[in-house]
mmCIF file of C-alpha atoms in Angstrom:
data_model
loop_
_atom_site.group_PDB
_atom_site.id
_atom_site.type_symbol
_atom_site.label_atom_id
_atom_site.label_comp_id
_atom_site.label_asym_id
_atom_site.label_seq_id
_atom_site.Cartn_x
_atom_site.Cartn_y
_atom_site.Cartn_z
ATOM 1 C CA MET A 1 150.066 72.936 39.435
ATOM 2 C CA SER A 2 148.248 72.292 42.363
ATOM 3 C CA VAL A 3 144.409 70.921 42.181
ATOM 4 C CA ALA A 4 143.087 74.074 43.434
ATOM 5 C CA ALA A 5 144.827 75.899 40.529
ATOM 6 C CA ILE A 6 143.551 73.317 37.930
ATOM 7 C CA LYS A 7 139.803 73.726 38.932
ATOM 8 C CA PRO A 8 139.796 77.295 38.486
ATOM 9 C CA ALA A 9 141.339 76.854 35.052
ATOM 10 C CA ARG A 10 139.019 74.081 34.221
ATOM 11 C CA LEU A 11 135.488 75.459 35.038
ATOM 12 C CA ALA A 12 136.725 79.063 32.977
ATOM 13 C CA LYS A 13 137.502 76.412 30.087
ATOM 14 C CA ASP A 14 134.252 74.546 30.453
ATOM 15 C CA LYS A 15 132.189 78.083 30.657
ATOM 16 C CA GLN A 16 133.258 78.992 27.383
ATOM 17 C CA ARG A 17 132.203 75.899 26.012
ATOM 18 C CA GLY A 18 129.015 76.529 27.058
ATOM 19 C CA LEU A 19 128.772 73.761 29.317
ATOM 20 C CA SER A 20 125.873 73.623 32.212
ATOM 21 C CA GLN A 21 126.579 71.936 35.552
ATOM 22 C CA TRP A 22 124.357 68.940 34.432
ATOM 23 C CA ASP A 23 126.549 68.946 31.155
ATOM 24 C CA LEU A 24 129.152 68.397 33.504
ATOM 25 C CA MET A 25 127.883 65.761 35.786
ATOM 26 C CA TYR A 26 126.842 63.754 32.441
ATOM 27 C CA ILE A 27 130.068 63.710 31.099
ATOM 28 C CA LYS A 28 132.044 62.823 34.258
ATOM 29 C CA PHE A 29 129.472 60.248 34.983
ATOM 30 C CA ARG A 30 129.578 58.539 31.600
ATOM 31 C CA ARG A 31 133.214 58.030 32.350
ATOM 32 C CA HIS A 32 131.934 55.616 35.480
ATOM 33 C CA ARG A 33 131.862 52.750 33.326
ATOM 34 C CA LEU A 34 130.812 50.376 35.953
ATOM 35 C CA ALA A 35 127.869 53.369 36.867
ATOM 36 C CA MET A 36 126.421 53.321 33.594
ATOM 37 C CA PHE A 37 126.847 49.526 33.191
ATOM 38 C CA SER A 38 124.867 49.322 36.662
ATOM 39 C CA GLY A 39 121.959 51.953 35.463
ATOM 40 C CA LEU A 40 121.713 50.092 32.103
ATOM 41 C CA PHE A 41 121.124 47.078 33.736
ATOM 42 C CA LEU A 42 118.743 48.821 36.285
ATOM 43 C CA ILE A 43 116.590 49.838 33.376
ATOM 44 C CA PHE A 44 116.430 46.858 31.757
ATOM 45 C CA VAL A 45 115.437 44.852 34.939
ATOM 46 C CA TYR A 46 112.718 47.330 35.608
ATOM 47 C CA ILE A 47 111.435 46.978 32.214
ATOM 48 C CA VAL A 48 111.088 42.850 32.471
ATOM 49 C CA ILE A 49 109.472 43.233 35.959
ATOM 50 C CA LEU A 50 107.437 46.053 34.465
ATOM 51 C CA PHE A 51 105.560 43.234 32.058
ATOM 52 C CA ALA A 52 106.416 40.070 34.082
ATOM 53 C CA GLU A 53 103.426 38.320 33.167
ATOM 54 C CA PHE A 54 104.565 38.818 29.350
ATOM 55 C CA PHE A 55 108.299 37.128 30.571
ATOM 56 C CA SER A 56 107.161 34.691 32.562
ATOM 57 C CA PRO A 57 106.191 30.652 30.830
ATOM 58 C CA TYR A 58 103.608 30.430 33.296
ATOM 59 C CA PRO A 59 101.060 32.185 36.107
ATOM 60 C CA THR A 60 102.276 33.031 38.966
ATOM 61 C CA ASN A 61 100.327 30.288 41.101
ATOM 62 C CA GLU A 62 99.696 27.635 38.865
ATOM 63 C CA LYS A 63 100.824 24.178 40.033
ATOM 64 C CA PHE A 64 102.216 21.257 38.349
ATOM 65 C CA GLY A 65 101.120 17.930 41.138
ATOM 66 C CA LYS A 66 103.669 15.834 39.243
ATOM 67 C CA PHE A 67 106.556 18.346 39.207
ATOM 68 C CA VAL A 68 107.360 19.060 42.727
ATOM 69 C CA HIS A 69 110.735 20.553 43.908
ATOM 70 C CA THR A 70 111.735 19.424 40.153
ATOM 71 C CA PRO A 71 115.568 20.981 39.489
ATOM 72 C CA PRO A 72 116.272 24.014 36.895
ATOM 73 C CA MET A 73 116.151 22.501 33.183
ATOM 74 C CA PRO A 74 118.780 23.682 30.699
ATOM 75 C CA ILE A 75 118.838 25.066 27.660
ATOM 76 C CA LEU A 76 120.851 23.141 25.070
ATOM 77 C CA PHE A 77 122.120 23.886 21.996
ATOM 78 C CA TRP A 78 123.940 21.103 21.068
ATOM 79 C CA ASP A 79 122.079 17.002 20.952
ATOM 80 C CA GLU A 80 123.388 13.588 19.243
ATOM 81 C CA ASN A 81 123.353 15.388 15.711
ATOM 82 C CA GLY A 82 125.453 18.272 16.629
ATOM 83 C CA LEU A 83 124.222 22.014 16.794
ATOM 84 C CA SER A 84 120.661 22.339 17.307
ATOM 85 C CA ARG A 85 118.045 24.702 17.706
ATOM 86 C CA PRO A 86 117.461 25.863 21.368
ATOM 87 C CA PHE A 87 115.831 22.844 23.584
ATOM 88 C CA VAL A 88 114.944 20.998 26.433
ATOM 89 C CA TYR A 89 114.944 17.443 27.670
ATOM 90 C CA GLY A 90 111.764 16.364 29.822
ATOM 91 C CA TYR A 91 111.997 15.133 33.004
ATOM 92 C CA LYS A 92 110.924 11.658 34.128
ATOM 93 C CA GLN A 93 111.045 10.654 37.552
ATOM 94 C CA GLU A 94 112.985 7.906 39.625
ATOM 95 C CA LEU A 95 113.333 6.861 42.974
ATOM 96 C CA ASP A 96 116.324 6.812 44.419
ATOM 97 C CA ILE A 97 117.293 3.313 46.379
ATOM 98 C CA GLU A 98 119.353 4.470 49.215
ATOM 99 C CA THR A 99 117.473 7.928 50.548
ATOM 100 C CA PHE A 100 113.827 6.820 48.970
ATOM 101 C CA GLN A 101 113.373 10.139 48.016
ATOM 102 C CA ARG A 102 112.445 10.996 44.305
ATOM 103 C CA THR A 103 114.535 12.478 41.950
ATOM 104 C CA TYR A 104 114.418 13.844 38.459
ATOM 105 C CA VAL A 105 116.507 12.970 35.497
ATOM 106 C CA ALA A 106 116.697 14.255 32.073
ATOM 107 C CA ASP A 107 114.578 12.122 29.323
ATOM 108 C CA THR A 108 116.066 12.551 26.263
ATOM 109 C CA SER A 109 113.325 11.178 24.373
ATOM 110 C CA GLN A 110 111.675 14.106 25.087
ATOM 111 C CA LYS A 111 112.426 17.437 23.401
ATOM 112 C CA TYR A 112 110.869 20.467 23.399
ATOM 113 C CA TYR A 113 112.212 22.890 21.340
ATOM 114 C CA LEU A 114 112.175 26.836 22.742
ATOM 115 C CA LYS A 115 109.679 29.006 20.732
ATOM 116 C CA PHE A 116 109.410 32.745 20.985
ATOM 117 C CA PHE A 117 105.868 35.072 21.868
ATOM 118 C CA THR A 118 104.667 32.161 21.796
ATOM 119 C CA SER A 119 100.870 31.266 23.179
ATOM 120 C CA GLY A 120 100.098 30.437 26.875
ATOM 121 C CA SER A 121 97.589 31.030 29.776
ATOM 122 C CA GLU A 122 95.763 34.577 29.611
ATOM 123 C CA TYR A 123 96.705 37.677 31.550
ATOM 124 C CA SER A 124 96.200 40.975 31.622
ATOM 125 C CA LEU A 125 99.444 43.176 30.356
ATOM 126 C CA LEU A 126 99.328 45.923 33.135
ATOM 127 C CA GLY A 127 95.788 46.101 33.862
ATOM 128 C CA LEU A 128 94.648 47.434 29.807
ATOM 129 C CA VAL A 129 95.227 44.438 27.377
ATOM 130 C CA THR A 130 94.291 41.030 27.874
ATOM 131 C CA THR A 131 96.526 37.946 25.526
ATOM 132 C CA ASP A 132 97.904 35.090 26.196
ATOM 133 C CA ILE A 133 101.338 35.705 24.261
ATOM 134 C CA HIS A 134 104.232 34.852 26.671
ATOM 135 C CA PHE A 135 107.673 36.017 25.591
ATOM 136 C CA PHE A 136 109.354 32.200 25.651
ATOM 137 C CA GLY A 137 107.811 28.662 26.009
ATOM 138 C CA VAL A 138 107.068 25.037 24.835
ATOM 139 C CA ASP A 139 104.804 23.276 22.766
ATOM 140 C CA GLU A 140 102.655 20.822 24.962
ATOM 141 C CA PRO A 141 102.726 18.203 26.646
ATOM 142 C CA GLY A 142 106.249 19.711 27.335
ATOM 143 C CA LEU A 143 107.015 22.282 29.900
ATOM 144 C CA ILE A 144 110.131 24.397 31.033
ATOM 145 C CA PHE A 145 111.045 25.421 34.623
ATOM 146 C CA LEU A 146 114.375 27.609 34.053
ATOM 147 C CA PHE A 147 114.595 28.189 37.905
ATOM 148 C CA GLY A 148 113.090 24.963 38.648
ATOM 149 C CA THR A 149 109.563 24.479 40.688
ATOM 150 C CA ASP A 150 109.219 24.755 44.572
ATOM 151 C CA ARG A 151 107.283 22.548 46.744
ATOM 152 C CA PHE A 152 103.936 23.171 45.541
ATOM 153 C CA GLY A 153 105.342 22.618 41.372
ATOM 154 C CA GLN A 154 105.122 26.149 41.099
ATOM 155 C CA ASP A 155 107.905 27.618 38.526
ATOM 156 C CA VAL A 156 110.252 29.704 40.446
ATOM 157 C CA PHE A 157 111.357 31.848 37.626
ATOM 158 C CA SER A 158 107.686 32.563 37.039
ATOM 159 C CA ARG A 159 107.240 33.705 40.967
ATOM 160 C CA MET A 160 110.784 35.139 40.846
ATOM 161 C CA LEU A 161 109.692 37.511 38.192
ATOM 162 C CA THR A 162 106.185 38.850 40.000
ATOM 163 C CA GLY A 163 108.246 39.068 43.391
ATOM 164 C CA ALA A 164 110.654 41.507 41.721
ATOM 165 C CA GLN A 165 107.323 43.327 40.218
ATOM 166 C CA VAL A 166 106.390 43.893 44.179
ATOM 167 C CA THR A 167 109.549 44.370 46.067
ATOM 168 C CA LEU A 168 111.234 46.616 43.097
ATOM 169 C CA THR A 169 108.743 48.601 42.411
ATOM 170 C CA ALA A 170 107.591 48.849 46.173
ATOM 171 C CA GLY A 171 111.455 50.196 46.928
ATOM 172 C CA MET A 172 111.091 52.293 44.131
ATOM 173 C CA LEU A 173 107.928 53.813 45.374
ATOM 174 C CA SER A 174 108.800 54.432 48.918
ATOM 175 C CA VAL A 175 111.857 56.203 48.232
ATOM 176 C CA ALA A 176 109.748 58.645 45.777
ATOM 177 C CA ILE A 177 107.431 59.593 48.276
ATOM 178 C CA SER A 178 110.168 59.735 51.586
ATOM 179 C CA VAL A 179 112.393 61.988 48.958
ATOM 180 C CA VAL A 180 109.143 64.488 48.207
ATOM 181 C CA LEU A 181 108.925 64.425 52.251
ATOM 182 C CA GLY A 182 112.794 64.618 53.299
ATOM 183 C CA ALA A 183 113.010 67.250 50.680
ATOM 184 C CA VAL A 184 109.928 69.402 51.856
ATOM 185 C CA LEU A 185 110.584 69.189 55.640
ATOM 186 C CA GLY A 186 114.754 69.363 55.002
ATOM 187 C CA THR A 187 114.857 72.381 52.983
ATOM 188 C CA LEU A 188 111.996 74.199 55.384
ATOM 189 C CA SER A 189 114.211 73.457 58.101
ATOM 190 C CA GLY A 190 117.582 74.631 56.791
ATOM 191 C CA TYR A 191 116.046 77.539 55.024
ATOM 192 C CA TYR A 192 113.947 79.584 58.071
ATOM 193 C CA GLY A 193 115.741 77.740 61.222
ATOM 194 C CA GLY A 194 114.445 78.804 64.373
ATOM 195 C CA LEU A 195 111.656 77.058 65.766
ATOM 196 C CA VAL A 196 110.588 74.922 62.465
ATOM 197 C CA ASP A 197 114.030 73.662 62.394
ATOM 198 C CA LEU A 198 113.968 72.936 66.221
ATOM 199 C CA VAL A 199 110.508 70.646 65.537
ATOM 200 C CA VAL A 200 111.648 69.060 62.554
ATOM 201 C CA GLN A 201 115.062 68.016 64.267
ATOM 202 C CA ARG A 202 113.411 67.136 67.165
ATOM 203 C CA VAL A 203 111.028 64.408 65.568
ATOM 204 C CA ILE A 204 113.681 63.192 63.247
ATOM 205 C CA GLU A 205 115.982 62.432 66.607
ATOM 206 C CA PHE A 206 112.869 60.504 68.194
ATOM 207 C CA LEU A 207 112.000 58.547 65.302
ATOM 208 C CA SER A 208 115.564 57.826 64.493
ATOM 209 C CA SER A 209 116.006 56.580 68.339
ATOM 210 C CA ILE A 210 113.496 53.987 67.993
ATOM 211 C CA PRO A 211 114.969 50.659 67.366
ATOM 212 C CA ARG A 212 114.418 50.328 63.563
ATOM 213 C CA ILE A 213 113.221 46.444 63.109
ATOM 214 C CA PRO A 214 110.715 46.200 66.031
ATOM 215 C CA LEU A 215 108.907 49.199 64.621
ATOM 216 C CA TRP A 216 108.786 48.426 61.469
ATOM 217 C CA MET A 217 107.474 44.872 62.321
ATOM 218 C CA THR A 218 104.756 46.549 64.766
ATOM 219 C CA LEU A 219 103.723 48.964 61.938
ATOM 220 C CA ALA A 220 103.492 45.845 59.855
ATOM 221 C CA ALA A 221 101.795 44.136 62.243
ATOM 222 C CA VAL A 222 98.701 46.310 63.009
ATOM 223 C CA MET A 223 97.374 46.699 59.497
ATOM 224 C CA PRO A 224 94.471 44.723 59.470
ATOM 225 C CA THR A 225 94.024 41.682 58.501
ATOM 226 C CA ASP A 226 90.796 41.765 55.994
ATOM 227 C CA TRP A 227 92.331 43.935 54.112
ATOM 228 C CA SER A 228 93.270 42.914 50.274
ATOM 229 C CA SER A 229 97.113 42.099 48.927
ATOM 230 C CA VAL A 230 96.791 45.387 47.198
ATOM 231 C CA ARG A 231 96.072 47.161 49.972
ATOM 232 C CA ILE A 232 98.941 45.808 52.266
ATOM 233 C CA TYR A 233 100.962 46.529 49.617
ATOM 234 C CA PHE A 234 100.487 49.836 49.581
ATOM 235 C CA GLY A 235 100.767 50.138 53.436
ATOM 236 C CA ILE A 236 103.700 48.193 53.505
ATOM 237 C CA ILE A 237 105.246 51.278 50.874
ATOM 238 C CA THR A 238 103.682 53.583 53.163
ATOM 239 C CA ILE A 239 104.986 52.726 56.138
ATOM 240 C CA LEU A 240 108.813 52.423 54.586
ATOM 241 C CA ALA A 241 108.236 55.774 53.370
ATOM 242 C CA PHE A 242 107.154 57.266 56.779
ATOM 243 C CA LEU A 243 110.432 55.900 58.283
ATOM 244 C CA GLY A 244 112.568 56.622 55.308
ATOM 245 C CA TRP A 245 112.686 60.433 55.011
ATOM 246 C CA MET A 246 114.742 61.367 58.037
ATOM 247 C CA GLY A 247 118.175 61.066 56.413
ATOM 248 C CA MET A 248 117.319 62.927 53.338
ATOM 249 C CA ALA A 249 115.694 65.822 55.424
ATOM 250 C CA ARG A 250 119.162 66.084 57.422
ATOM 251 C CA GLU A 251 121.291 65.894 53.768
ATOM 252 C CA VAL A 252 119.084 68.205 52.435
ATOM 253 C CA ARG A 253 119.182 70.480 55.510
ATOM 254 C CA GLY A 254 122.625 70.520 55.628
ATOM 255 C CA LYS A 255 122.572 71.256 51.771
ATOM 256 C CA VAL A 256 120.336 74.231 52.560
ATOM 257 C CA LEU A 257 122.318 75.583 55.509
ATOM 258 C CA ILE A 258 124.914 76.021 53.087
ATOM 259 C CA LEU A 259 122.887 77.752 50.145
ATOM 260 C CA ARG A 260 121.383 80.426 52.406
ATOM 261 C CA SER A 261 124.300 82.103 52.975
ATOM 262 C CA MET A 262 125.396 82.361 49.119
ATOM 263 C CA ASP A 263 125.846 85.264 47.393
ATOM 264 C CA TYR A 264 122.698 84.954 44.917
ATOM 265 C CA VAL A 265 120.463 83.834 47.543
ATOM 266 C CA MET A 266 121.347 87.191 50.090
ATOM 267 C CA ALA A 267 121.132 88.881 46.859
ATOM 268 C CA ALA A 268 117.641 88.066 46.107
ATOM 269 C CA LYS A 269 116.973 88.422 49.465
ATOM 270 C CA ALA A 270 118.020 92.171 49.453
ATOM 271 C CA GLY A 271 116.058 92.724 45.934
ATOM 272 C CA GLY A 272 112.893 92.190 47.974
ATOM 273 C CA ALA A 273 112.221 87.888 46.696
ATOM 274 C CA SER A 274 109.732 85.879 48.710
ATOM 275 C CA SER A 275 111.019 82.835 50.200
ATOM 276 C CA ALA A 276 109.222 80.534 48.100
ATOM 277 C CA TYR A 277 110.704 82.338 45.266
ATOM 278 C CA ASN A 278 114.698 81.772 46.951
ATOM 279 C CA ILE A 279 113.733 77.895 47.822
ATOM 280 C CA PHE A 280 111.991 77.080 44.565
ATOM 281 C CA LYS A 281 114.594 79.138 42.347
ATOM 282 C CA HIS A 282 118.017 78.670 44.314
ATOM 283 C CA MET A 283 117.504 76.134 47.216
ATOM 284 C CA LEU A 284 116.071 73.107 45.791
ATOM 285 C CA PRO A 285 117.569 73.600 41.824
ATOM 286 C CA ASN A 286 120.952 73.603 43.582
ATOM 287 C CA ALA A 287 120.592 70.710 46.133
ATOM 288 C CA LEU A 288 118.834 68.475 43.232
ATOM 289 C CA SER A 289 121.779 66.138 42.227
ATOM 290 C CA HIS A 290 122.034 65.857 45.978
ATOM 291 C CA ILE A 291 119.040 64.706 46.490
ATOM 292 C CA ILE A 292 119.212 62.228 43.176
ATOM 293 C CA VAL A 293 122.090 60.417 45.005
ATOM 294 C CA VAL A 294 120.622 60.203 48.384
ATOM 295 C CA ALA A 295 117.587 58.726 46.884
ATOM 296 C CA THR A 296 119.901 56.168 44.427
ATOM 297 C CA LEU A 297 121.601 55.010 47.707
ATOM 298 C CA ALA A 298 118.339 54.692 49.915
ATOM 299 C CA VAL A 299 116.285 52.469 46.947
ATOM 300 C CA PRO A 300 118.517 49.442 48.010
ATOM 301 C CA VAL A 301 117.861 50.025 51.685
ATOM 302 C CA MET A 302 114.065 49.949 50.819
ATOM 303 C CA ILE A 303 114.460 46.657 49.128
ATOM 304 C CA ILE A 304 116.260 44.901 51.104
ATOM 305 C CA VAL A 305 113.648 45.895 54.336
ATOM 306 C CA GLU A 306 110.971 45.009 52.035
ATOM 307 C CA THR A 307 112.447 41.701 51.807
ATOM 308 C CA SER A 308 113.136 41.260 55.249
ATOM 309 C CA LEU A 309 109.582 41.852 56.453
ATOM 310 C CA SER A 310 107.920 39.422 53.836
ATOM 311 C CA PHE A 311 110.738 37.432 55.133
ATOM 312 C CA LEU A 312 109.275 37.411 58.709
ATOM 313 C CA GLY A 313 105.944 36.965 57.533
ATOM 314 C CA PHE A 314 104.891 40.878 58.895
ATOM 315 C CA GLY A 315 104.916 42.041 54.625
ATOM 316 C CA ILE A 316 103.303 41.266 51.476
ATOM 317 C CA GLN A 317 100.694 38.678 52.044
ATOM 318 C CA PRO A 318 99.543 35.730 49.430
ATOM 319 C CA PRO A 319 97.924 35.763 46.982
ATOM 320 C CA MET A 320 100.786 38.327 46.118
ATOM 321 C CA THR A 321 104.328 37.282 46.378
ATOM 322 C CA SER A 322 107.627 39.490 46.912
ATOM 323 C CA LEU A 323 111.164 38.171 47.175
ATOM 324 C CA GLY A 324 111.022 38.175 50.438
ATOM 325 C CA ALA A 325 108.283 35.945 50.464
ATOM 326 C CA LEU A 326 109.617 33.605 48.069
ATOM 327 C CA LEU A 327 112.903 33.181 50.335
ATOM 328 C CA ARG A 328 110.679 31.348 53.037
ATOM 329 C CA GLU A 329 111.193 28.338 50.988
ATOM 330 C CA ALA A 330 115.223 28.541 52.192
ATOM 331 C CA GLN A 331 114.671 29.429 55.449
ATOM 332 C CA ASN A 332 116.430 26.341 56.369
ATOM 333 C CA VAL A 333 120.081 24.640 55.476
ATOM 334 C CA GLN A 334 118.257 21.385 55.110
ATOM 335 C CA SER A 335 116.414 23.172 52.322
ATOM 336 C CA VAL A 336 119.148 25.238 50.621
ATOM 337 C CA VAL A 337 121.131 21.727 50.257
ATOM 338 C CA ASN A 338 118.538 19.950 49.060
ATOM 339 C CA PHE A 339 117.092 22.463 46.319
ATOM 340 C CA PRO A 340 119.617 25.341 46.014
ATOM 341 C CA TRP A 341 117.660 27.084 43.178
ATOM 342 C CA LEU A 342 115.421 27.898 46.288
ATOM 343 C CA PHE A 343 117.454 30.739 47.040
ATOM 344 C CA SER A 344 117.692 32.176 43.444
ATOM 345 C CA PRO A 345 115.369 35.194 44.730
ATOM 346 C CA ALA A 346 118.424 36.134 47.512
ATOM 347 C CA ILE A 347 120.454 36.573 44.381
ATOM 348 C CA VAL A 348 118.101 38.925 42.413
ATOM 349 C CA ILE A 349 118.334 40.984 45.345
ATOM 350 C CA ILE A 350 122.094 40.793 45.550
ATOM 351 C CA VAL A 351 122.338 41.876 41.749
ATOM 352 C CA THR A 352 120.079 44.891 42.183
ATOM 353 C CA THR A 353 121.780 46.252 44.974
ATOM 354 C CA LEU A 354 125.215 45.974 44.024
ATOM 355 C CA ALA A 355 123.884 47.942 41.102
ATOM 356 C CA PHE A 356 121.879 50.431 42.485
ATOM 357 C CA ASN A 357 125.187 51.127 44.966
ATOM 358 C CA PHE A 358 127.769 51.388 42.274
ATOM 359 C CA LEU A 359 125.168 53.535 40.138
ATOM 360 C CA GLY A 360 124.744 56.032 43.548
ATOM 361 C CA ASP A 361 128.763 56.015 43.996
ATOM 362 C CA GLY A 362 128.442 57.324 39.690
ATOM 363 C CA LEU A 363 125.995 59.693 40.804
ATOM 364 C CA ARG A 364 128.045 61.114 43.669
ATOM 365 C CA ASP A 365 131.209 61.170 41.602
ATOM 366 C CA ALA A 366 129.433 63.003 39.327
ATOM 367 C CA ALA A 367 127.711 65.659 41.311
ATOM 368 C CA ASP A 368 131.020 67.246 41.918
ATOM 369 C CA PRO A 369 132.571 67.376 38.328
ATOM 370 C CA TYR A 370 136.136 69.194 39.581
ATOM 371 C CA SER A 371 136.323 66.736 41.848
ATOM 372 C CA GLN A 372 139.676 64.736 41.435
#
């Protein structure tokens, strides 16, 4: 039996079972194991960065002057007596006679056991609750640097969580704004056509013709220098959203051009239904799955753009930090060779971007439940 004959048979069977289009999409998405895992992984990542202060052992800008460029401290489960509670060894400094550089070696006489829900520096959780409880830590005078420290002696792991909070939320918020803007303009362009379509498409073509990187840098550079970090953060989100809606608008326009000639839309028009009714009752609901897929695939693009701007010095400014700002510490080969742990923010970007792409692939396949 041909594929063309199988699809109507499946459709009839699914209708008999009373499954909606969204039910069919969920069933097919659930079969995409990699997309399912990526979705769960991203939920975990966003929960962690939402409560970054809780999961960070130290404040973002706390400096440990005696531990500059300290390598990562591994968590150990075995000591001289065999299996043990999780612990880390303290570090002591030694001078390399050949290179005259400061090195750190594990001091087995200093053992600090890992503790959970321990007291530490005070912080404001989500700006609502003031507390000093951290997810993990060690007793004083011990220190724990899971990803080492930077040139100022700041904990890279704590800074990476805070940077991920800024970068990943900026990507999500900018996509959310661009989705609304693109969906509205794309729907209006495709549904009404004529002058509305002409104006929207010419605006899209004009903005698309401008080189992206110089335009982003120019818009970011014109922000007032006396703005606070929070205002710059929302300014960057606005810039990303303003320049990110064109692709969504074109995708939605193409979908609406197909939908507006469907029989049920023509019947609604013939029955006297208003344009608003057709748009909100027929156009947007039927294009929603397509919008979700495009938005999911747009998030990693926005994340990389924000990272690039911050890396070049046009994005998030101190005292706020982002993954791109952290990567400036590893912008030359010598730093990467001598202190490879400074490159860890790039791993977060790569893994998160891949997860969004895998999730988008799964959603794209699920958007057409009857495709093979």
